[in-house]
CSV table of C-alpha atoms in Angstrom, one decimal:
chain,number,residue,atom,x,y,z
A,1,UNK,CA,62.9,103.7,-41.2
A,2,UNK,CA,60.3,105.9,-39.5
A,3,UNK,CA,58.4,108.5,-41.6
A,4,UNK,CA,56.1,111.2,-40.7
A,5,UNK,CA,53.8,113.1,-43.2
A,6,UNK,CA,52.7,116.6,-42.9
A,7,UNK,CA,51.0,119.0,-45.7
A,8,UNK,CA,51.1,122.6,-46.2
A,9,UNK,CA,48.9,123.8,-48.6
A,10,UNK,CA,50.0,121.9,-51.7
A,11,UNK,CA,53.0,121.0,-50.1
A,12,UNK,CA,53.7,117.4,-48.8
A,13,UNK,CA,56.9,117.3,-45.9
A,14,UNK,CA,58.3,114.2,-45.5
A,15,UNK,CA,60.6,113.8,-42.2
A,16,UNK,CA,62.4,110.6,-42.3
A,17,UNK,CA,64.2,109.2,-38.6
A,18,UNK,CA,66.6,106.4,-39.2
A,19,UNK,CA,69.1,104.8,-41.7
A,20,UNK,CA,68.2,105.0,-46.0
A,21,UNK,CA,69.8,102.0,-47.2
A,22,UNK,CA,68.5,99.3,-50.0
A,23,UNK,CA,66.9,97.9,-47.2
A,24,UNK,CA,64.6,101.2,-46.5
A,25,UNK,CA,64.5,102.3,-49.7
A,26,UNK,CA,62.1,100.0,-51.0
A,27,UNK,CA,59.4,100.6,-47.9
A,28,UNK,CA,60.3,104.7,-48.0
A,29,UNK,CA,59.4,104.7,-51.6
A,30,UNK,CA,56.3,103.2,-51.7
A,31,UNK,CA,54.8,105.2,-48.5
A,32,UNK,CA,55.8,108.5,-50.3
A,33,UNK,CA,54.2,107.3,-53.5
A,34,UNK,CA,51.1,106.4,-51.7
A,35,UNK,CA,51.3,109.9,-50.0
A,36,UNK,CA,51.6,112.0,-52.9
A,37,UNK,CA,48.6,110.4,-54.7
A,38,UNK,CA,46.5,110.2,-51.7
A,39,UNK,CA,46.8,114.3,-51.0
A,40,UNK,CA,47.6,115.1,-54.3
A,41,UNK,CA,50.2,117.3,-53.6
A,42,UNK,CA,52.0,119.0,-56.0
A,43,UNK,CA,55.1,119.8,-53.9
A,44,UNK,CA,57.4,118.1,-52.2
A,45,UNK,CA,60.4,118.2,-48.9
A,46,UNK,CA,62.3,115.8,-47.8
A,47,UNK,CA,63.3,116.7,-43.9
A,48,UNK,CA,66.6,114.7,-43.3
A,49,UNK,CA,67.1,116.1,-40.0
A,50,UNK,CA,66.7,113.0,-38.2
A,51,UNK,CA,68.6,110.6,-41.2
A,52,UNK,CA,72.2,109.6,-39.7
A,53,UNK,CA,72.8,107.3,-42.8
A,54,UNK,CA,72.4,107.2,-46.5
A,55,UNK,CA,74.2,105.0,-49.1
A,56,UNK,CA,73.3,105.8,-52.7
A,57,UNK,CA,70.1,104.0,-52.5
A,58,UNK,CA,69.0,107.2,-51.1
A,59,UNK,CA,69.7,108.9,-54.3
A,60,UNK,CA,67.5,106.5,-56.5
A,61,UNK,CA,64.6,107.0,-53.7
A,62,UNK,CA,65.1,111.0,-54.1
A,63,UNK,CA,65.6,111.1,-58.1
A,64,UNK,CA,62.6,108.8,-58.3
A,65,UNK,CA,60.3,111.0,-56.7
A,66,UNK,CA,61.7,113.9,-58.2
A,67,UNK,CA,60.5,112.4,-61.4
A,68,UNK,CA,57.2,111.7,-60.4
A,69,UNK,CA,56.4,115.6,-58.4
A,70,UNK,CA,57.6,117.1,-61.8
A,71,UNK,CA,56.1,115.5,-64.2
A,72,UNK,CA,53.3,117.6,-63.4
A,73,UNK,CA,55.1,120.7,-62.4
A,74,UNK,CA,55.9,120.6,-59.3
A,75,UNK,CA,59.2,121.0,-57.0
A,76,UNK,CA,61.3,118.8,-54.7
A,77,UNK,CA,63.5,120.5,-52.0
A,78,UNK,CA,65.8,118.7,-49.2
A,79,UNK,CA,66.4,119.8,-45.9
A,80,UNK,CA,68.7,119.2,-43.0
A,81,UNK,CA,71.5,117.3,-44.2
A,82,UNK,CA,74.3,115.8,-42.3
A,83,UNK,CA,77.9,116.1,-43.5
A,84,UNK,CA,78.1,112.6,-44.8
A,85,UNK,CA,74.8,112.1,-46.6
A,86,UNK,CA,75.0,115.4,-48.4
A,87,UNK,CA,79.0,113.8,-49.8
A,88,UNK,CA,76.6,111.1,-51.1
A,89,UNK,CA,74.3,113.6,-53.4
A,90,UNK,CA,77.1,115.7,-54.3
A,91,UNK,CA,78.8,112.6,-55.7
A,92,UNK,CA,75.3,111.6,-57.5
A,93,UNK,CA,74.9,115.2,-59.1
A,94,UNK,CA,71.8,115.5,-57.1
A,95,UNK,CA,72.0,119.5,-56.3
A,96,UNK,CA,72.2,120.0,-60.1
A,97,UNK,CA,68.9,119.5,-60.2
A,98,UNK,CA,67.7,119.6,-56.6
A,99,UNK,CA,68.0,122.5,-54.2
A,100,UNK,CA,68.6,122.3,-50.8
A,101,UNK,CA,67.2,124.6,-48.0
A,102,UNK,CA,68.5,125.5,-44.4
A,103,UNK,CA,64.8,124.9,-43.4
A,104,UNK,CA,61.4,123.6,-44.6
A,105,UNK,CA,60.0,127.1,-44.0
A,106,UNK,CA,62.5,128.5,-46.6
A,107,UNK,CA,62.0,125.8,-49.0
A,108,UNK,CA,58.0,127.0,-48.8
A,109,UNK,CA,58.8,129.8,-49.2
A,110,UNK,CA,60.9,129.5,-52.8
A,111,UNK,CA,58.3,127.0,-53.9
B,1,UNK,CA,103.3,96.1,-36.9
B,2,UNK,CA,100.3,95.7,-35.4
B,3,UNK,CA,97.9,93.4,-36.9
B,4,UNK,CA,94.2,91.8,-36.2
B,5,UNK,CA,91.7,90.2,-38.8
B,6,UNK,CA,88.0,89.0,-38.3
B,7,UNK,CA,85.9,87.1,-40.9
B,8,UNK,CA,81.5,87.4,-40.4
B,9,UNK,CA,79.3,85.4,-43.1
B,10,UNK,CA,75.7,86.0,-42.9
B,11,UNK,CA,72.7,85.4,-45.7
B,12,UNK,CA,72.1,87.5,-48.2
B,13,UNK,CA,69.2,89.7,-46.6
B,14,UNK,CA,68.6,93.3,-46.9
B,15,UNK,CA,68.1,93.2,-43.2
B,16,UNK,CA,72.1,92.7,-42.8
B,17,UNK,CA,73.1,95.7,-45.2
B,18,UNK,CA,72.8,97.4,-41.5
B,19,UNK,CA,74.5,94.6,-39.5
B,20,UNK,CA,77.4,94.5,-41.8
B,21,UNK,CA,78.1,98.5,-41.6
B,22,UNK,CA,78.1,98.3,-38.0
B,23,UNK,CA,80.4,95.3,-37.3
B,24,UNK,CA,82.8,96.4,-39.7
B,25,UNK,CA,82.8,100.3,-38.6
B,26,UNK,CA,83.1,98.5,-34.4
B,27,UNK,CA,86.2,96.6,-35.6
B,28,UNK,CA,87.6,99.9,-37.7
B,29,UNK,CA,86.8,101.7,-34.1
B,30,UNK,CA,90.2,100.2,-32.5
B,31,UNK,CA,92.3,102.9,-35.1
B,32,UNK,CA,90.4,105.7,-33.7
B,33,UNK,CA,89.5,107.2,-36.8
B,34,UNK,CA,87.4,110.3,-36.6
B,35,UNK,CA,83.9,110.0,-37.2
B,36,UNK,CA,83.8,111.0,-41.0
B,37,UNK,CA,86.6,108.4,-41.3
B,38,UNK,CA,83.9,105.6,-39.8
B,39,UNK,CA,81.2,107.4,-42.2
B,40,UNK,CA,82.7,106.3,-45.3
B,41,UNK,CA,83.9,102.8,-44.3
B,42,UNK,CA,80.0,102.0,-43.0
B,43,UNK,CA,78.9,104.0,-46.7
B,44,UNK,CA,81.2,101.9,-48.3
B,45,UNK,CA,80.5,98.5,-47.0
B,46,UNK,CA,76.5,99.6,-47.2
B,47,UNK,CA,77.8,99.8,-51.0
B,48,UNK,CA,79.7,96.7,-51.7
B,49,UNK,CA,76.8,94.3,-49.8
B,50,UNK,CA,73.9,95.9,-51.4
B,51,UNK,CA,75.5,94.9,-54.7
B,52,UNK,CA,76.5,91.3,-53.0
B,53,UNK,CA,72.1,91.0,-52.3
B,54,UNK,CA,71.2,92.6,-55.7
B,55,UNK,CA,73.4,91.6,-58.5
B,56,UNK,CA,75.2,88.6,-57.2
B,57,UNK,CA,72.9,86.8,-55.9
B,58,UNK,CA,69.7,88.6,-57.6
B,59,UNK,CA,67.7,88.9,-54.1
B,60,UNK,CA,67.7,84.8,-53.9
B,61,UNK,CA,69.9,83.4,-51.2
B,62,UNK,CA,73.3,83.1,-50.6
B,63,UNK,CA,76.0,84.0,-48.3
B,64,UNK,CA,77.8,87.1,-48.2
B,65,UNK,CA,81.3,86.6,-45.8
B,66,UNK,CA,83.3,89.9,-45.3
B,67,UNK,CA,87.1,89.4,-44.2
B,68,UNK,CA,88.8,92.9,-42.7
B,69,UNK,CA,92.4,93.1,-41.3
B,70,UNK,CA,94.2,95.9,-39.8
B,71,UNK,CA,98.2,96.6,-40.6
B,72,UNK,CA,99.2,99.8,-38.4
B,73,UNK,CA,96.9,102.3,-39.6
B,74,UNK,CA,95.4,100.5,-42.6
B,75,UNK,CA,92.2,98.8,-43.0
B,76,UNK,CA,91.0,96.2,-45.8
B,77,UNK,CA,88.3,95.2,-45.8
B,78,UNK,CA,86.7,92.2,-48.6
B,79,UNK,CA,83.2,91.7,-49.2
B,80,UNK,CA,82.8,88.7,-51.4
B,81,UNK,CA,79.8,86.9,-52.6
B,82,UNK,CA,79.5,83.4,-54.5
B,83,UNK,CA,76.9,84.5,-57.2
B,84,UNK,CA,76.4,85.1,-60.7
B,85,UNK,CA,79.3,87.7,-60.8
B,86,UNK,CA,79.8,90.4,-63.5
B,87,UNK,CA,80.1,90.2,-67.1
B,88,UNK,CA,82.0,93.3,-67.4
B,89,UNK,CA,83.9,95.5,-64.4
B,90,UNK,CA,85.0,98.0,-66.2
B,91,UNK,CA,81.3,99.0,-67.2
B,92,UNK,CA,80.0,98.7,-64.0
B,93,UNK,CA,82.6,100.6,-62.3
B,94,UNK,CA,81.3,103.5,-64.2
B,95,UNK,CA,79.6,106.1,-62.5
B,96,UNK,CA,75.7,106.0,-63.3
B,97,UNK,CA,75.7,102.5,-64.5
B,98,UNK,CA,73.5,100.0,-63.4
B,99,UNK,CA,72.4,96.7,-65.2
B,100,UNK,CA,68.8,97.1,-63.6
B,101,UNK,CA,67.7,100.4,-64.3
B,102,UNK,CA,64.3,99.1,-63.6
B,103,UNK,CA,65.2,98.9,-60.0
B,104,UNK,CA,66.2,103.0,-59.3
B,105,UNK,CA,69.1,101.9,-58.5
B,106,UNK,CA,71.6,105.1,-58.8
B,107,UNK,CA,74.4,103.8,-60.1
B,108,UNK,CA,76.8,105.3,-58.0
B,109,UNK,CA,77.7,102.4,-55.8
B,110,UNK,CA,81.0,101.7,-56.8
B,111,UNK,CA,81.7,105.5,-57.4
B,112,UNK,CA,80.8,105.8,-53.5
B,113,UNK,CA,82.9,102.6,-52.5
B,114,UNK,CA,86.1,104.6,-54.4
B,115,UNK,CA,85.4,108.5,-53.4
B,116,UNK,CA,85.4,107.0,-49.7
B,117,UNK,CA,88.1,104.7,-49.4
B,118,UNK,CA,91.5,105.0,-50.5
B,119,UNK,CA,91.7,102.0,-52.9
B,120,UNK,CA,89.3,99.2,-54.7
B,121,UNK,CA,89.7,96.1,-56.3
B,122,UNK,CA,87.0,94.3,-57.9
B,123,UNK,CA,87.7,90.4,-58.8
B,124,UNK,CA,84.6,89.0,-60.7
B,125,UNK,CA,84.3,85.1,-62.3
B,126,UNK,CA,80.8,84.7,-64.1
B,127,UNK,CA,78.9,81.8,-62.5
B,128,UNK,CA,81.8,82.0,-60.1
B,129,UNK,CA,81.2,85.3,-57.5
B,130,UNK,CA,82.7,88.8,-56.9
B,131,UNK,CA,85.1,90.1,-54.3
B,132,UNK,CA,85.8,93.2,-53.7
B,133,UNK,CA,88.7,94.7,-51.9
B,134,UNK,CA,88.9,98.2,-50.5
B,135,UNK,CA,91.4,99.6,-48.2
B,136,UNK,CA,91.8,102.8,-46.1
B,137,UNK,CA,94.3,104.4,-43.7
B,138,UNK,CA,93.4,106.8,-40.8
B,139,UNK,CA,95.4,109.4,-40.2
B,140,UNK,CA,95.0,109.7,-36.5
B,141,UNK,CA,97.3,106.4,-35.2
């Protein structure tokens, strides 16, 4: 799976390109970790606009994180889902917990 | 009725979690099923070989062999793997369970594997493997 950084102010965006399986997952993770300490960032998107498959290994990837951003106050938003991976979250419970946001600009925004 | 069958083995690599979706979803493709129908079966089968790589076999090697048929509209397909197999089915059909908690590992895959297709089966021996059964009918033949 392909990732691309970018930060805005003290927000790190994540867009991911490909398939989050248990395959990815493990790679995925570990890049994002690395990200978040190397900027120290305090906020963080996920961009799923270019993800056209998740199995719930993508829920332990997103939950992890979400642990990690706040633990020291920070926020997590998702972006761009596709009908099938957002049946995934909804069956984890993610939006209980995580919002999602038509775009990254109005996920900033509520930050 | 019309009826066809195919049967793939391959080891158990994370690299075929992918492979495994795919071939199953191309041989589901012959009922025409619309493309959410094809999004659960590939979710589904992601599901029941991830748990074939990670708990049956415990990442070492192995073989994983998946068997699907086709009767009129309906598809089964069996994933079944020759590892340690598990203790307790019940427990790990529950949703959020997951005997390695140290792996993030959600705890939702058999949750996913039931939401998605119409019915599951899960056969487990310890020391002996797992198989698991799931079926599905499309509604557009």
């Amino acid at each position: 799976m392909l990732l691309k950084f970018s930060k805005r102010g003290n927000t790190l965006i994540v867009s991911m390109c490909g398939e989050l399986d248990h395959h990815s997952a493990e790679n995925v993770r570990a890049k994002i970790d690395n990200k978040i300490d190397e900027f120290g960032i305090k906020n963080l998107i996920f961009d799923f606009s270019d993800v056209n498959f998740m199995d719930s290994s993508g829920i332990g990837v997103v939950i992890g994180r979400y642990k990690k951003i706040t633990e020291y106050g920070g926020r997590v938003g998702i972006v761009s889902l596709k009908p099938n991976i957002k049946r995934v979250f909804e069956l984890g419970g993610l939006f209980k917990i995580i919002k999602e946001y038509k775009n990254i600009e109005e996920a900033i925004e509520s930050f | 009725m019309y009826h066809n069958e195919m049967k793939i083995e391959f080891p158990s690599k994370s690299q075929n979690e992918a492979f495994a979706r795919v071939v199953v979803a191309a041989f589901a493709s012959q009922l025409d099923p619309t493309i959410e129908e094809l999004s659960d079966v590939k979710t589904a089968v992601s599901e029941a070989v991830t748990n074939a790589i990670i708990h049956g076999y415990e990442n070492s090697s192995g073989t994983v062999t998946i068997k699907c048929s086709i009767d009129g509209n309906k598809l089964t397909v069996e994933v079944i793997d020759f590892g340690k197999g598990i203790e307790d089915v019940e427990l790990a059909r529950q949703p959020l369970y997951t005997s390695r908690p140290e792996l993030e590992r959600s705890g939702m895959g058999f949750t996913v594997m039931e939401t998605f297709m119409d019915t599951l089966e899960v056969e487990s021996q310890i020391g002996k493997g797992t198989r698991v059964i799931m079926t599905k009918s499309f509604k557009s033949v």
